XYZ file of C-alpha atoms in Angstrom:
343
model
C 84.748 124.904 93.799
C 86.369 125.727 90.365
C 88.770 123.290 88.568
C 92.384 123.830 89.046
C 94.848 123.864 86.198
C 97.919 121.714 85.609
C 100.703 123.080 87.678
C 104.309 123.802 86.397
C 107.290 123.519 88.671
C 107.341 127.267 89.220
C 103.636 127.434 90.220
C 104.349 124.612 92.804
C 107.355 126.207 94.286
C 105.279 129.511 94.647
C 102.514 127.412 96.340
C 105.113 126.046 98.818
C 106.293 129.664 99.719
C 102.754 130.861 99.973
C 101.866 128.106 102.687
C 105.042 128.183 104.407
C 107.522 125.369 105.313
C 107.813 123.648 108.723
C 110.108 120.930 109.736
C 107.919 118.564 111.900
C 108.773 116.300 114.752
C 108.648 112.574 114.391
C 105.797 110.608 116.081
C 106.761 108.353 118.908
C 107.619 104.802 117.901
C 104.607 102.723 117.962
C 102.038 105.591 117.870
C 99.941 106.486 114.876
C 100.470 110.061 113.896
C 97.754 112.575 114.559
C 96.524 115.103 111.997
C 94.986 118.418 111.532
C 91.342 118.471 110.271
C 91.396 119.227 106.444
C 89.209 122.096 105.088
C 85.695 120.987 103.687
C 85.935 120.913 100.021
C 82.392 121.154 98.182
C 81.227 120.570 94.721
C 80.548 123.599 92.484
C 77.261 124.264 90.681
C 78.795 122.560 87.640
C 78.797 119.262 89.513
C 75.192 119.277 90.774
C 73.550 118.669 87.500
C 75.505 115.500 86.822
C 74.041 112.031 87.193
C 75.183 110.575 90.577
C 76.547 107.188 89.199
C 78.336 108.955 86.247
C 80.090 111.512 88.238
C 81.612 109.222 91.012
C 85.371 108.807 90.922
C 86.564 105.724 92.912
C 90.266 105.764 94.255
C 92.016 103.053 95.913
C 94.870 103.446 98.498
C 96.469 101.393 101.179
C 96.704 102.435 104.824
C 99.387 101.577 107.315
C 101.313 103.051 110.176
C 104.522 103.489 108.205
C 102.957 105.423 105.183
C 99.852 106.857 106.859
C 101.265 110.418 106.714
C 101.874 109.987 103.095
C 98.414 108.714 102.445
C 96.790 111.453 104.213
C 98.730 113.993 102.160
C 97.673 112.138 98.893
C 94.121 112.415 99.861
C 94.436 116.028 100.715
C 95.943 116.777 97.465
C 93.300 114.960 95.375
C 90.406 116.886 97.181
C 92.093 120.262 96.940
C 92.424 120.094 93.288
C 89.243 118.020 92.326
C 86.730 119.885 90.298
C 83.953 117.873 92.037
C 85.595 116.895 95.367
C 82.414 115.422 97.067
C 82.129 113.097 94.058
C 85.301 111.309 94.950
C 85.090 108.140 96.955
C 88.095 106.500 98.472
C 88.540 102.875 99.065
C 91.142 102.156 101.597
C 92.858 98.742 102.159
C 94.457 97.730 105.344
C 96.076 94.612 106.974
C 96.666 95.835 110.408
C 94.570 95.069 113.513
C 94.515 98.783 114.130
C 91.867 99.264 111.522
C 89.502 101.056 114.110
C 92.121 103.639 114.735
C 92.877 104.212 110.977
C 89.202 104.590 110.391
C 89.013 107.058 113.211
C 91.993 109.104 111.932
C 90.336 109.247 108.445
C 87.108 110.318 109.766
C 88.452 113.026 112.001
C 90.950 114.369 109.346
C 88.423 114.305 106.495
C 85.021 114.671 108.180
C 83.221 115.184 104.798
C 84.933 112.299 103.073
C 83.144 109.405 101.555
C 85.282 106.353 102.181
C 85.395 102.599 102.641
C 87.873 100.502 104.516
C 88.709 96.915 103.655
C 90.502 94.248 105.332
C 93.374 92.587 103.248
C 94.129 89.097 104.470
C 98.048 89.105 104.303
C 97.904 85.152 104.243
C 96.874 85.515 100.456
C 100.368 86.403 99.694
C 102.570 85.514 102.549
C 103.525 82.203 101.062
C 104.059 83.850 97.664
C 106.316 86.703 98.329
C 110.004 86.522 97.793
C 112.504 88.985 99.447
C 113.519 91.865 97.094
C 116.248 94.647 97.237
C 114.217 96.668 99.713
C 112.277 95.554 102.676
C 109.242 97.757 102.200
C 108.686 96.076 98.810
C 108.142 92.697 100.667
C 105.276 93.765 102.815
C 101.942 91.967 102.050
C 100.182 95.285 101.716
C 102.387 96.246 98.758
C 100.581 93.299 96.921
C 97.095 94.369 97.862
C 96.621 96.124 94.468
C 96.572 92.745 92.870
C 93.361 91.856 94.761
C 91.353 95.078 94.301
C 88.834 93.236 92.079
C 88.173 90.791 94.972
C 88.005 93.326 97.674
C 85.879 95.978 96.315
C 82.114 95.578 95.501
C 80.929 94.166 92.009
C 79.276 97.677 91.590
C 82.665 99.322 91.208
C 83.586 99.029 87.666
C 86.698 101.280 87.477
C 89.315 102.299 89.978
C 92.205 104.561 90.265
C 95.065 103.142 92.303
C 97.377 105.453 93.983
C 100.448 104.763 96.022
C 100.824 106.411 99.390
C 103.785 108.522 98.491
C 102.428 110.820 95.828
C 100.435 113.992 95.654
C 97.989 115.103 92.912
C 98.222 118.667 91.538
C 95.633 118.562 88.856
C 92.003 117.478 88.632
C 91.844 113.722 89.143
C 88.765 113.929 86.910
C 91.037 114.272 83.713
C 92.816 110.935 84.785
C 89.524 109.175 85.529
C 88.058 110.025 82.140
C 90.772 108.360 79.894
C 89.434 105.854 77.473
C 90.843 102.381 78.273
C 89.387 100.999 75.040
C 90.045 97.221 74.985
C 92.560 97.348 77.694
C 92.373 96.437 81.389
C 94.884 98.727 82.716
C 96.022 102.371 81.803
C 99.127 103.885 83.161
C 102.140 106.169 81.880
C 104.606 103.970 79.868
C 108.401 104.486 79.790
C 109.774 102.581 76.604
C 113.242 104.123 77.013
C 113.821 102.232 80.222
C 116.160 98.999 79.968
C 113.366 96.468 80.191
C 115.821 93.662 80.633
C 117.120 94.986 83.972
C 113.842 94.141 85.800
C 114.371 90.465 85.421
C 117.330 88.163 86.297
C 119.638 86.101 83.990
C 117.674 83.030 85.017
C 114.486 84.492 83.493
C 116.070 85.519 80.118
C 118.139 82.264 79.803
C 114.916 80.234 80.045
C 113.257 80.201 76.630
C 109.795 79.601 78.047
C 109.923 82.556 80.429
C 111.511 84.856 77.842
C 108.856 83.882 75.268
C 106.146 85.377 77.548
C 107.021 88.807 75.975
C 106.972 87.470 72.480
C 104.591 89.641 70.071
C 104.355 92.370 72.744
C 105.826 95.884 72.552
C 106.649 95.686 76.164
C 107.536 98.862 78.067
C 108.040 99.479 81.663
C 105.242 101.055 83.565
C 105.100 102.172 87.416
C 102.234 100.395 89.261
C 101.847 103.299 91.707
C 99.383 105.075 89.365
C 97.013 102.876 87.491
C 93.569 103.158 86.088
C 91.837 99.679 86.113
C 88.689 98.255 84.640
C 87.665 95.954 87.439
C 84.990 94.205 85.364
C 87.539 93.209 82.543
C 90.042 92.217 85.429
C 87.570 89.858 86.988
C 86.600 88.418 83.498
C 90.168 87.789 82.470
C 91.088 86.385 85.995
C 94.240 88.573 86.085
C 94.852 88.040 89.848
C 95.332 84.445 89.180
C 97.741 85.271 86.367
C 99.804 87.511 88.628
C 99.880 84.838 91.290
C 101.226 82.267 88.761
C 104.284 84.417 88.196
C 104.748 84.987 91.976
C 104.888 81.211 92.433
C 107.406 80.758 89.704
C 109.390 83.585 91.284
C 109.219 81.755 94.732
C 110.871 78.604 93.008
C 113.336 80.164 90.376
C 114.136 83.708 91.509
C 113.343 85.493 88.137
C 113.211 88.970 89.428
C 114.378 91.244 92.235
C 111.655 93.911 92.784
C 108.549 93.146 94.758
C 105.169 93.312 93.095
C 106.156 95.163 89.933
C 107.687 92.490 87.798
C 104.468 90.262 87.853
C 102.579 93.364 86.517
C 105.077 93.580 83.736
C 104.976 89.989 82.943
C 101.131 90.167 82.726
C 100.314 93.518 81.338
C 103.449 95.133 79.588
C 102.655 95.861 75.994
C 98.937 95.731 76.613
C 98.592 98.895 78.586
C 96.608 101.975 77.563
C 99.134 104.745 77.507
C 98.460 107.630 79.825
C 100.264 111.055 79.512
C 103.563 111.033 81.532
C 102.463 114.114 83.470
C 100.308 111.691 85.577
C 103.260 110.017 87.220
C 106.304 112.104 87.658
C 107.966 109.061 89.434
C 111.231 108.391 90.962
C 111.383 111.395 93.219
C 112.383 109.181 96.023
C 115.639 108.136 94.428
C 116.558 104.629 93.642
C 115.676 101.623 95.926
C 119.172 101.566 97.555
C 120.225 105.142 98.406
C 117.196 107.331 97.794
C 119.196 110.205 96.391
C 117.614 113.479 95.318
C 116.391 113.756 91.888
C 114.958 116.264 89.470
C 111.498 116.335 87.673
C 111.372 114.633 84.295
C 110.986 117.245 81.503
C 107.218 118.239 80.841
C 104.097 119.306 82.537
C 103.234 117.911 86.020
C 99.872 116.439 87.248
C 101.311 114.236 89.901
C 104.397 113.883 91.876
C 105.502 110.467 92.941
C 108.183 109.816 95.525
C 108.785 106.131 94.505
C 112.163 104.904 95.552
C 113.674 104.624 99.005
C 113.470 108.414 99.892
C 110.067 109.613 101.408
C 109.514 113.282 101.781
C 108.210 113.051 105.465
C 111.253 111.032 106.417
C 113.701 113.189 104.736
C 111.942 116.301 106.248
C 111.846 114.934 109.716
C 115.774 114.015 109.457
C 116.329 117.674 108.335
C 117.887 116.421 105.078
C 115.171 117.226 102.594
C 115.644 117.275 98.895
C 114.617 120.314 97.107
C 111.468 118.693 95.526
C 110.361 117.531 98.847
C 109.251 121.247 99.580
C 106.534 120.612 97.148
C 104.995 117.965 99.312
C 105.014 120.059 102.636
C 101.801 122.084 101.785
C 99.778 118.743 101.804
C 101.232 117.526 105.065
C 98.550 117.585 107.677
C 100.649 116.082 110.255
C 99.892 117.760 113.653
C 103.072 119.511 114.746
C 103.728 119.893 118.430
C 104.685 123.665 117.667
C 104.146 124.701 114.182
C 102.806 127.626 111.913
C 99.773 125.391 111.421
C 98.814 125.506 115.097
C 94.938 125.430 115.658
C 95.438 127.693 118.697
């Protein structure tokens, strides 16, 4: 399978019309959605001569009932655009007792996929989570990204973490191959963002807290797309550092936004910069209204519906935003009556 090239917005829109749009029905409450089987994506000849251990790409994502449709679309997008799709290994993390059902869904939807499913103990964070401005940000699984170094085998040295509300439209090997140099984490940074807005007045009025950014060129980064050196993470005991700030937050209310601020407190200014094309984020609008947004200027390798508005929910409600049409070709949700019917 030949590698695909980075997509422009016009290419993505053409792809949408080539596949066709369909407004799906919503799954019954309490039921997990069902999905069509994805096509088999195979490695091309250029992949077969690579050393196995050097060619494997490890990707971590969470799985739960609420975001399962988004996770499946994300996996499908990665495989469709990967130059060596059989060399991609997924590491799924779930808290639910429905893990056997989730495993079955992934197995039947992607029969050729190599993946592992890990249990995340919600008790690890339940006493450390403070309420935030959006309920979805308060779920224990939202904090699982802090514990990947503990959940995954020690043999996994590097991981790409992806949120469940994104699609990849480029070869993920390009993101995997970035040089982290001395850094633990790589991600697109956005230094134009007003950094002070991510913390409360109580944080900035406390000299000890405010001094945590002293000497660092701290910039905002979105934690939905990260390349992480797990060995360096373990050596630096970064999970403990994140937990320390969560405990401080529980006592003193120094921020409002879920799992993001601890990452900023620990890593901001110490992040290996990745091209912005790898996280065209904010397509879900803000955390309160989820209004429609446009793409940021520049090339696109990954589209991320961070924010309140999720494409599958807006499509089901028949109130989609224009850019939600770019997500539809990757939606494997099994419609009761659709253009994608297997019959």
